[in-house]
CSV table of C-alpha atoms in Angstrom, one decimal:
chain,number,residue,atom,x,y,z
A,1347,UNK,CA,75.6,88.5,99.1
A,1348,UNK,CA,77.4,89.1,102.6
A,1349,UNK,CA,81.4,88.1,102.3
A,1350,UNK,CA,83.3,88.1,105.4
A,1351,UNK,CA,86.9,88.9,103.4
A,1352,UNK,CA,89.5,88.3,106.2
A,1353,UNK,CA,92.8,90.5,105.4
A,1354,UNK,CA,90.6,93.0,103.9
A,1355,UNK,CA,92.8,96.2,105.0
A,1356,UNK,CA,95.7,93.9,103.6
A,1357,UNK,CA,97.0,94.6,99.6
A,1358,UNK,CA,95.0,91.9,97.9
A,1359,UNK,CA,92.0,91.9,100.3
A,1360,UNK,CA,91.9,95.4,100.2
A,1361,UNK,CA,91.1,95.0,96.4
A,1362,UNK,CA,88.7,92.5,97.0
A,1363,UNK,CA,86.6,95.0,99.6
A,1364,UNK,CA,86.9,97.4,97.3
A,1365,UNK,CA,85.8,95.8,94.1
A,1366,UNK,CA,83.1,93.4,96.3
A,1367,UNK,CA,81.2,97.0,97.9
A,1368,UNK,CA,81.5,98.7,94.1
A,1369,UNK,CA,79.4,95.5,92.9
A,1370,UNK,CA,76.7,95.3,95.4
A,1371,UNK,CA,78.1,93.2,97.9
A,1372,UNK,CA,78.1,93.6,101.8
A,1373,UNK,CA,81.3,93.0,103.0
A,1374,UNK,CA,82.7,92.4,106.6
A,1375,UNK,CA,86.1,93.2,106.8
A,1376,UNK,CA,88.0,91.2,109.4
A,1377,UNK,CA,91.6,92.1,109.8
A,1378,UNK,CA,94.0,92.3,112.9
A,1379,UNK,CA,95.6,95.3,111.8
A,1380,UNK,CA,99.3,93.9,111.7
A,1381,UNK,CA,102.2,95.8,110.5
A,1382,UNK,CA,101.4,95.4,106.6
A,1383,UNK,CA,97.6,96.5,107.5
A,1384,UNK,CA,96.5,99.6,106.4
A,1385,UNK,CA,92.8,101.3,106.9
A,1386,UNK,CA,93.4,103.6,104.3
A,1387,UNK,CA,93.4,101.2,101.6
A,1388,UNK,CA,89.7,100.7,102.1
A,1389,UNK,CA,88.9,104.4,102.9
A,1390,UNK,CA,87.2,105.1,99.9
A,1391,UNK,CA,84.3,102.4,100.4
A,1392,UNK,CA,84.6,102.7,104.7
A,1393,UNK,CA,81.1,105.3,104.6
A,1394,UNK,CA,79.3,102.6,102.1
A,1395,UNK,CA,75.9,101.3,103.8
A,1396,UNK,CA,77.0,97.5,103.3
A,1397,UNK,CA,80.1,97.8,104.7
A,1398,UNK,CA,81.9,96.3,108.1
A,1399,UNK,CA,85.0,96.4,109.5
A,1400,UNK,CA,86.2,93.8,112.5
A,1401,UNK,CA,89.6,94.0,114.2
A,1402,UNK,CA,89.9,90.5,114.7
A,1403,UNK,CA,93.3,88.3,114.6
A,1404,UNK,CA,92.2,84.9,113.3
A,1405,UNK,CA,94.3,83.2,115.7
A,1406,UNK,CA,91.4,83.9,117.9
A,1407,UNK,CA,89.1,81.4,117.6
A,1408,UNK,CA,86.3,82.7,120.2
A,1409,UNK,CA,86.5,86.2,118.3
A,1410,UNK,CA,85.7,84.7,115.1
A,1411,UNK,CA,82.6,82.4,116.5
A,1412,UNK,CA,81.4,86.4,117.5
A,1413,UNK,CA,82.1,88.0,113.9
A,1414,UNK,CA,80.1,85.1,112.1
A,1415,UNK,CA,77.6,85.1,114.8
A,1416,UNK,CA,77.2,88.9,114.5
A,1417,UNK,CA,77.1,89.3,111.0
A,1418,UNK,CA,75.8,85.8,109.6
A,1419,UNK,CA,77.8,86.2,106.3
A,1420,UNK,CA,76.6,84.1,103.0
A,1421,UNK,CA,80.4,83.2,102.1
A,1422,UNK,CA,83.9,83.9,103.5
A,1423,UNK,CA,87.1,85.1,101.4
A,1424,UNK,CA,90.1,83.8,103.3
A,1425,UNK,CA,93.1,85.9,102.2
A,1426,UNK,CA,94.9,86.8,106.3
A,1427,UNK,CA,98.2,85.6,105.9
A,1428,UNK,CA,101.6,86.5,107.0
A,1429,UNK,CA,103.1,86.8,103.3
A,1430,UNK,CA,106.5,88.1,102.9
A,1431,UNK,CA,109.3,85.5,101.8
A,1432,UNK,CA,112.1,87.3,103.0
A,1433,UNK,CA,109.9,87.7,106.3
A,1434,UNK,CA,109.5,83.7,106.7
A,1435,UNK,CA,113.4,83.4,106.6
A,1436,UNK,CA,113.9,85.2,109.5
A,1437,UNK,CA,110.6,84.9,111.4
A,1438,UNK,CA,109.3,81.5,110.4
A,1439,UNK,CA,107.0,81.1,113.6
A,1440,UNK,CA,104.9,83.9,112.7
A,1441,UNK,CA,103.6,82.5,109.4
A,1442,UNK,CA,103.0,79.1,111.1
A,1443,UNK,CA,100.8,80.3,113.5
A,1444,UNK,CA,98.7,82.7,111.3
A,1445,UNK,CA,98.8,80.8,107.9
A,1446,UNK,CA,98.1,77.5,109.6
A,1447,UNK,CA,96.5,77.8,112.8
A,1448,UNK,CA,94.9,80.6,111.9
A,1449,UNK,CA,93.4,78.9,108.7
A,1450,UNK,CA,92.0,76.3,110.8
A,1451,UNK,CA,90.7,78.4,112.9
A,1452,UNK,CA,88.7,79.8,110.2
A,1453,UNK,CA,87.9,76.7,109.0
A,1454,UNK,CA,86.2,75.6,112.9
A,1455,UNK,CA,84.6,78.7,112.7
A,1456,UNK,CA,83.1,78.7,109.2
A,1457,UNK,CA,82.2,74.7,109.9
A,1458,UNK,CA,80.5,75.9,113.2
A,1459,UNK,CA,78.5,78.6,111.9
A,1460,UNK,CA,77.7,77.0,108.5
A,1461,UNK,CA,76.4,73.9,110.4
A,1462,UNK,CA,74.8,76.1,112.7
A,1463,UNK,CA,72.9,77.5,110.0
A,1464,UNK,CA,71.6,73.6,108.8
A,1465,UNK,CA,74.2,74.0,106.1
A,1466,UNK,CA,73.3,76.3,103.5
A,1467,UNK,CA,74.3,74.7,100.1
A,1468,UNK,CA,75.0,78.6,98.9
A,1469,UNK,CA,77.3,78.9,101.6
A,1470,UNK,CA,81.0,79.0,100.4
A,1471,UNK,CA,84.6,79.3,101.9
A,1472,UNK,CA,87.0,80.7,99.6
A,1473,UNK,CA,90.8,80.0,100.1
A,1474,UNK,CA,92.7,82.3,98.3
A,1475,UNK,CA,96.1,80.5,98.1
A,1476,UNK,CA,99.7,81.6,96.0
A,1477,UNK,CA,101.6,79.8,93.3
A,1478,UNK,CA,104.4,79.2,95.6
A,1479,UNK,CA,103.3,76.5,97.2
A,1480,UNK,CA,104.3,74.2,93.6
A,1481,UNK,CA,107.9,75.3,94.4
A,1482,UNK,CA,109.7,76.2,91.5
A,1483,UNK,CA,110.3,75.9,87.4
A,1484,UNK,CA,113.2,75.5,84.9
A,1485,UNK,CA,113.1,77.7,82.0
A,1486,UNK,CA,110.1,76.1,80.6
A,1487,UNK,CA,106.5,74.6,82.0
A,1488,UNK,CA,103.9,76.4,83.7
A,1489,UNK,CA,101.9,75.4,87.0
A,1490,UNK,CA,98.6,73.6,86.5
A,1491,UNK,CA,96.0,73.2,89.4
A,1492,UNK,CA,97.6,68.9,89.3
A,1493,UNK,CA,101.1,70.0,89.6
A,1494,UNK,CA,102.4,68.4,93.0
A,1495,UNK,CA,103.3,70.6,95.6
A,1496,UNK,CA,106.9,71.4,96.3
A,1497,UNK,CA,106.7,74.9,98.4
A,1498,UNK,CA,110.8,75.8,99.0
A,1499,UNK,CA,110.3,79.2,101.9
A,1500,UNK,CA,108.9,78.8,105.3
A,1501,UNK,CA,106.0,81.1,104.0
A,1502,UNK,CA,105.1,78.8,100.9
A,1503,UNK,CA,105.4,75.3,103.5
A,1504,UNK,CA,102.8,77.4,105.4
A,1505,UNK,CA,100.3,78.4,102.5
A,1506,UNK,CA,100.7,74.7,101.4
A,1507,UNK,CA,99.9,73.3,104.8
A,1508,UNK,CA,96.5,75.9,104.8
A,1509,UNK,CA,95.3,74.7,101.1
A,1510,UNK,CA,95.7,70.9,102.6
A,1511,UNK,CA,93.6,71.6,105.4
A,1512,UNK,CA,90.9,73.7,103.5
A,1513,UNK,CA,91.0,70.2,101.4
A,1514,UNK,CA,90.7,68.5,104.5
A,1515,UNK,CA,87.7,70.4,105.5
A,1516,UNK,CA,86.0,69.5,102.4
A,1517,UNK,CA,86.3,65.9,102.2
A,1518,UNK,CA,86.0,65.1,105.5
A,1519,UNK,CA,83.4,67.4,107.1
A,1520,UNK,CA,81.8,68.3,103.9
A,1521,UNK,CA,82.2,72.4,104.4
A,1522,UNK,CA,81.2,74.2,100.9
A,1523,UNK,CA,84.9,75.2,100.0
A,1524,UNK,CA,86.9,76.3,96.5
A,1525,UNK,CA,90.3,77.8,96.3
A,1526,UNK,CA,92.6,79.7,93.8
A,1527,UNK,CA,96.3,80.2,94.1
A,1528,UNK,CA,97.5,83.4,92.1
A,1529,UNK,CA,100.8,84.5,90.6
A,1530,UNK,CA,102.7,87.6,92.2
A,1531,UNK,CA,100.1,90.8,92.5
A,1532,UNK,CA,101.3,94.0,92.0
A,1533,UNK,CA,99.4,97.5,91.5
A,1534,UNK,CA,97.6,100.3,94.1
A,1535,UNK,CA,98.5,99.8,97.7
A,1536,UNK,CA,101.3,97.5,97.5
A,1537,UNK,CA,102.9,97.7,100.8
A,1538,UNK,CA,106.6,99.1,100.6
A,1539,UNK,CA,108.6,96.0,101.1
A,1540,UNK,CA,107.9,93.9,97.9
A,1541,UNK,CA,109.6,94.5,94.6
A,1542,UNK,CA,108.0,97.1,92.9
A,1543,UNK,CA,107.2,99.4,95.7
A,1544,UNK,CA,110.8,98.6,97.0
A,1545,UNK,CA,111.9,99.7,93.3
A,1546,UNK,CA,109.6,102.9,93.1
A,1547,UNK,CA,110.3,104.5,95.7
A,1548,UNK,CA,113.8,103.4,96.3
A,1549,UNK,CA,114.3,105.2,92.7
A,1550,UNK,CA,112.6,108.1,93.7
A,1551,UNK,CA,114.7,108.9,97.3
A,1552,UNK,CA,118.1,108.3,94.6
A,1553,UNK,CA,118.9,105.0,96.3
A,1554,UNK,CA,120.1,101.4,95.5
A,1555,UNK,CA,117.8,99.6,93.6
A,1556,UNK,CA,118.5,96.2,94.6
A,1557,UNK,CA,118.1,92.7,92.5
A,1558,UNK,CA,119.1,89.5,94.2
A,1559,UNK,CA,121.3,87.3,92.2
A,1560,UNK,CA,122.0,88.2,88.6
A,1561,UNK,CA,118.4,89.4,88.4
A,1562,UNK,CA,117.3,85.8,86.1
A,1563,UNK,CA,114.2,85.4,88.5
A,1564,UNK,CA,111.5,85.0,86.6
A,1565,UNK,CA,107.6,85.5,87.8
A,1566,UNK,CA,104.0,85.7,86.1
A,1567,UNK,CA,102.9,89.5,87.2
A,1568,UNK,CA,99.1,90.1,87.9
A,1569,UNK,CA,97.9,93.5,88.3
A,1570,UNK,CA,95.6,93.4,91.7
A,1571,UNK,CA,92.7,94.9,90.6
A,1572,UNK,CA,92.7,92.2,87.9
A,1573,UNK,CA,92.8,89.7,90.6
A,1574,UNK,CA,90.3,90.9,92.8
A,1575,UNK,CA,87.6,90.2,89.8
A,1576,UNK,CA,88.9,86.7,89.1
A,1577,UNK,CA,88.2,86.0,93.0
A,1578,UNK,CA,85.1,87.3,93.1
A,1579,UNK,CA,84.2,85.1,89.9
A,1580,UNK,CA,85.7,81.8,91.6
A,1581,UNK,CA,83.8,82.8,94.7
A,1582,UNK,CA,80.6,82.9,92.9
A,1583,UNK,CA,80.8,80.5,89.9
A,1584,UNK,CA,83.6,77.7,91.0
A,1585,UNK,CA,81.9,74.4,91.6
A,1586,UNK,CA,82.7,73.3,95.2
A,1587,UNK,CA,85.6,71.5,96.1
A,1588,UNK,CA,87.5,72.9,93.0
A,1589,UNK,CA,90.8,74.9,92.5
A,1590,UNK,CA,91.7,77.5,89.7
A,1591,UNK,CA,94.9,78.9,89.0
A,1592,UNK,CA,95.0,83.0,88.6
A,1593,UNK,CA,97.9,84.2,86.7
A,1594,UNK,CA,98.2,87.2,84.3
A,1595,UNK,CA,100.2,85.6,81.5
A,1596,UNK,CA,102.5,88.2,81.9
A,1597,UNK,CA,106.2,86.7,83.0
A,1598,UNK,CA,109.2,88.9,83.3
A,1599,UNK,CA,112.7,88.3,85.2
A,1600,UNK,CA,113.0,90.5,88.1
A,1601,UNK,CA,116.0,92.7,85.8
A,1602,UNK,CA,113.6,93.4,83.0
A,1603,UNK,CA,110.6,94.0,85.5
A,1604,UNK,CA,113.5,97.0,87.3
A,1605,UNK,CA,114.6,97.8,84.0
A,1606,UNK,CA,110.7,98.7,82.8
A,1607,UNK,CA,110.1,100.4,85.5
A,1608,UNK,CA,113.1,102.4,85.8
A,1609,UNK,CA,111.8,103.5,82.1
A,1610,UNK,CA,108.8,104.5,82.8
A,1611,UNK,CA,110.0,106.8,85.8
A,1612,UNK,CA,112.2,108.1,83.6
A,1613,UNK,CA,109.2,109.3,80.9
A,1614,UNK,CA,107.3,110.3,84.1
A,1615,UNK,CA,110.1,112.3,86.5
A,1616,UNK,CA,112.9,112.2,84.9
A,1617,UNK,CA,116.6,112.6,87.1
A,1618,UNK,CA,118.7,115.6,86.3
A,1619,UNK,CA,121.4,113.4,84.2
A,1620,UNK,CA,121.5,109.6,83.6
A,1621,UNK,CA,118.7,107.1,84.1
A,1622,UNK,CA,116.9,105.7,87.1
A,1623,UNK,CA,118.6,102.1,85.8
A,1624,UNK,CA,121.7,103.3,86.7
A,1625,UNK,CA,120.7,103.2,90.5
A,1626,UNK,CA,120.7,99.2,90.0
A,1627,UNK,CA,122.7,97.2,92.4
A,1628,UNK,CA,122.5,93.1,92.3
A,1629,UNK,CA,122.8,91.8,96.1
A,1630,UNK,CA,123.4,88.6,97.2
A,1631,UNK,CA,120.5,86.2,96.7
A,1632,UNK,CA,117.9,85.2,99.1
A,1633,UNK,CA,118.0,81.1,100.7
A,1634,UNK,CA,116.2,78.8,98.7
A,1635,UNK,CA,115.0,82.0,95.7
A,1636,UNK,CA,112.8,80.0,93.2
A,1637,UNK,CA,114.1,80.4,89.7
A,1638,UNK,CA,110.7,80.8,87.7
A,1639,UNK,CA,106.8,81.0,88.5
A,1640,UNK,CA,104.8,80.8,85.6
A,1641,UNK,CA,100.8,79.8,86.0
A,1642,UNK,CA,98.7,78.2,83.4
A,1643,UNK,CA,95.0,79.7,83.5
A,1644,UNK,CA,93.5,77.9,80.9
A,1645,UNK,CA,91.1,76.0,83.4
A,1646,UNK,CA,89.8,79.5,84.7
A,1647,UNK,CA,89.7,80.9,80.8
A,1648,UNK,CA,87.6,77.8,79.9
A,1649,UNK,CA,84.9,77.4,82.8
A,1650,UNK,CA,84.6,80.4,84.2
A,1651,UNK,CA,85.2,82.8,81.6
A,1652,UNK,CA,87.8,84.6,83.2
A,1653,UNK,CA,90.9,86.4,82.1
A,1654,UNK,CA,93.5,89.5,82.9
A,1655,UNK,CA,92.2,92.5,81.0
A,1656,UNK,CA,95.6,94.8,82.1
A,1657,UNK,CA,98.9,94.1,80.5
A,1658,UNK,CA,102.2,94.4,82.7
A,1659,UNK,CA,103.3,97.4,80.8
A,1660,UNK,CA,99.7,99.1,81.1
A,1661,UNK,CA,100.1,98.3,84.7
A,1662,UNK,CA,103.6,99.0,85.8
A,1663,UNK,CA,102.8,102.6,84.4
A,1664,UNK,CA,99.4,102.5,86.2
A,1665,UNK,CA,101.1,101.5,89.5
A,1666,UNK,CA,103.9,104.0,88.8
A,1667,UNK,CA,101.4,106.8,88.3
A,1668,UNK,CA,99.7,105.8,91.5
A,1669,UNK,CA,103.0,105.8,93.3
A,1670,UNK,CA,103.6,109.4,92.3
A,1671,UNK,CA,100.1,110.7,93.0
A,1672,UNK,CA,100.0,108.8,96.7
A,1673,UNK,CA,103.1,109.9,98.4
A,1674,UNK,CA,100.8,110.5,101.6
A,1675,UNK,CA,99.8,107.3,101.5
A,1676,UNK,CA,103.1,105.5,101.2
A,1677,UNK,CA,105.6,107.9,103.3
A,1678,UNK,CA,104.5,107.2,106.7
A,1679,UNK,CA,104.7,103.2,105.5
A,1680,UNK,CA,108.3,103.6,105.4
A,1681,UNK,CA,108.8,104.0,108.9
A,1682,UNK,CA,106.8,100.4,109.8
A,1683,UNK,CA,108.8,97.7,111.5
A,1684,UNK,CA,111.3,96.4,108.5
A,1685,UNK,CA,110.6,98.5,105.8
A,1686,UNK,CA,113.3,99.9,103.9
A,1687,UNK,CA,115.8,97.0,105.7
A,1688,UNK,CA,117.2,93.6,103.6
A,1689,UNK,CA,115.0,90.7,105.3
A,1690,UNK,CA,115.5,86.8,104.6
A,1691,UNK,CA,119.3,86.7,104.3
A,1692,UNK,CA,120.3,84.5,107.0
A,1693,UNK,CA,121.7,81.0,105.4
């Protein structure tokens, strides 16, 4: 099979590239390069004979009709997206334009080629979506693929506006579509601005370690490489038109996520005297911060056959380990536009 995987120099795509060329895919990789881009991520498959890279923005309509006319893919993994909450506070514009326009105009594009093509019925377009867009939980419940949508952030409005369209698409024009909307991904690669990056390698240079609120946050943690498989299962084995919830029954509040990781650093590097946890400092909260994610998989465990195989503890201490060994990687990340600055806290 030939996957065009947009945002495939991105975290998540990057997975998805990654794990797609290891299993005998092609893959085209279409990615603008934005700030949270990064080449290297894909760098060990980049000399494979099946794959592609595109610099592309998919707010460019006439550049995508070129990339599917070029490389005629069998089935396209939609993961671009702008997709930092804190970024959506103070930036909101951004995410409309990419997660929305620039869903439709992968879904023109797809629809063009796809009829094009006298409508393959093996032909698929794959959403990949986030549990934000259900808004947010009390201390109990968990998300089902029926819950209503209730998205709270700028960025989750945008991701829910993107799965209604891709809906949209299907129902109306009939174009071969299934989507998934995943918990909060962690693991290799994670660009330096989300939690436990921020954490890592704030611990490491002996600063802060910051927790908005009283650190009560809860989310559902899935290790990347976990999720890349799941997608590539839905991708193939999801019957069109359908949705699956990815999580990786794994939910933590965001002090006991820093407090585990400050642990395992310790094990791994320890500090001259005290503990890493002693670097923790609660900040104010961020706008509109959703008190508890929590995603039922039971529809993906039952017809697809699908579930996590990594624990959060096995993979904090994986991603720690990674951390350490990748310093060449991550250092020069630091020095993108807003890393290492507190985003979102406008009221």
């Amino acid at each position: 099979m030939k996957i065009l995987v947009t945002g495939g120099a991105g975290f998540i795509g990057s997975a998805v590239v990654r794990q797609g060329i290891g299993a005998g895919h092609e893959v085209v990789n279409l990615d603008a390069l934005t700030y949270a881009a990064c080449l290297e991520n894909v760098a060990s498959v980049a000399d494979a004979p099946g794959y592609a890279f595109e610099q592309v923005d998919i707010r460019d309509r006439a550049a995508l009709d070129g990339v599917f006319a070029k490389h005629a893919p069998d089935a396209v993994m939609h993961l671009a997206a702008e997709s930092h909450v804190d970024r959506s506070i103070d930036g909101p514009g951004d995410f409309i334009e990419t997660n929305i326009t620039g869903t439709y105009n992968m879904l023109e594009a797809a629809r063009t080629y796809w009829m094009a093509q006298d409508k393959p019925e093996s032909f698929r377009f794959h959403h990949i979506s986030t549990d934000e867009v259900f808004g947010s939980l009390g201390t109990t419940g968990q998300f089902t693929e029926e819950t209503p949508y209730d998205p709270r952030s700028p960025y989750s409005a945008s991701k829910a506006a993107s799965d209604h369209l891709v809906r949209a698409w299907y129902h109306t024009y009939g174009l071969p579509v299934v989507l998934s909307n995943c918990s909060n991904n962690y693991g290799p690669y994670h660009f330096p601005e989300k939690l436990i990056p921020v954490v890592i390698l704030n611990a490491l240079a002996g600063k802060a370690l910051p927790i908005y609120g009283d650190g009560s946050n809860v989310r559902d943690w899935l290790y990347v490489e976990d999720h890349a498989d799941a997608l590539l299962t839905v991708l193939q084995n999801a019957p069109l038109g359908e949705s699956y919830n990815i999580g990786g029954e794994n939910e933590r509040s965001n002090l006991e996520l820093v407090q585990t990781l400050c642990g395992i650093l310790d094990a791994k590097r320890p500090k001259a005297s005290g503990s890493y946890a002693d670097q923790i400092t609660f900040v104010r909260d961020r706008p509109g911060h959703d008190a508890r994610y929590a995603i039922d998989p039971t529809r993906i465990a039952n017809e697809l056959g699908w579930r996590p195989s990594v624990t959060v503890e096995e993979g904090l201490e994986k991603t720690v380990q990674w951390y350490l060994d990748n310093e060449a990687w991550w250092r020069p990340l630091q020095n993108r536009d807003g890393v290492g600055k507190r985003l979102g806290g406008t009221k």
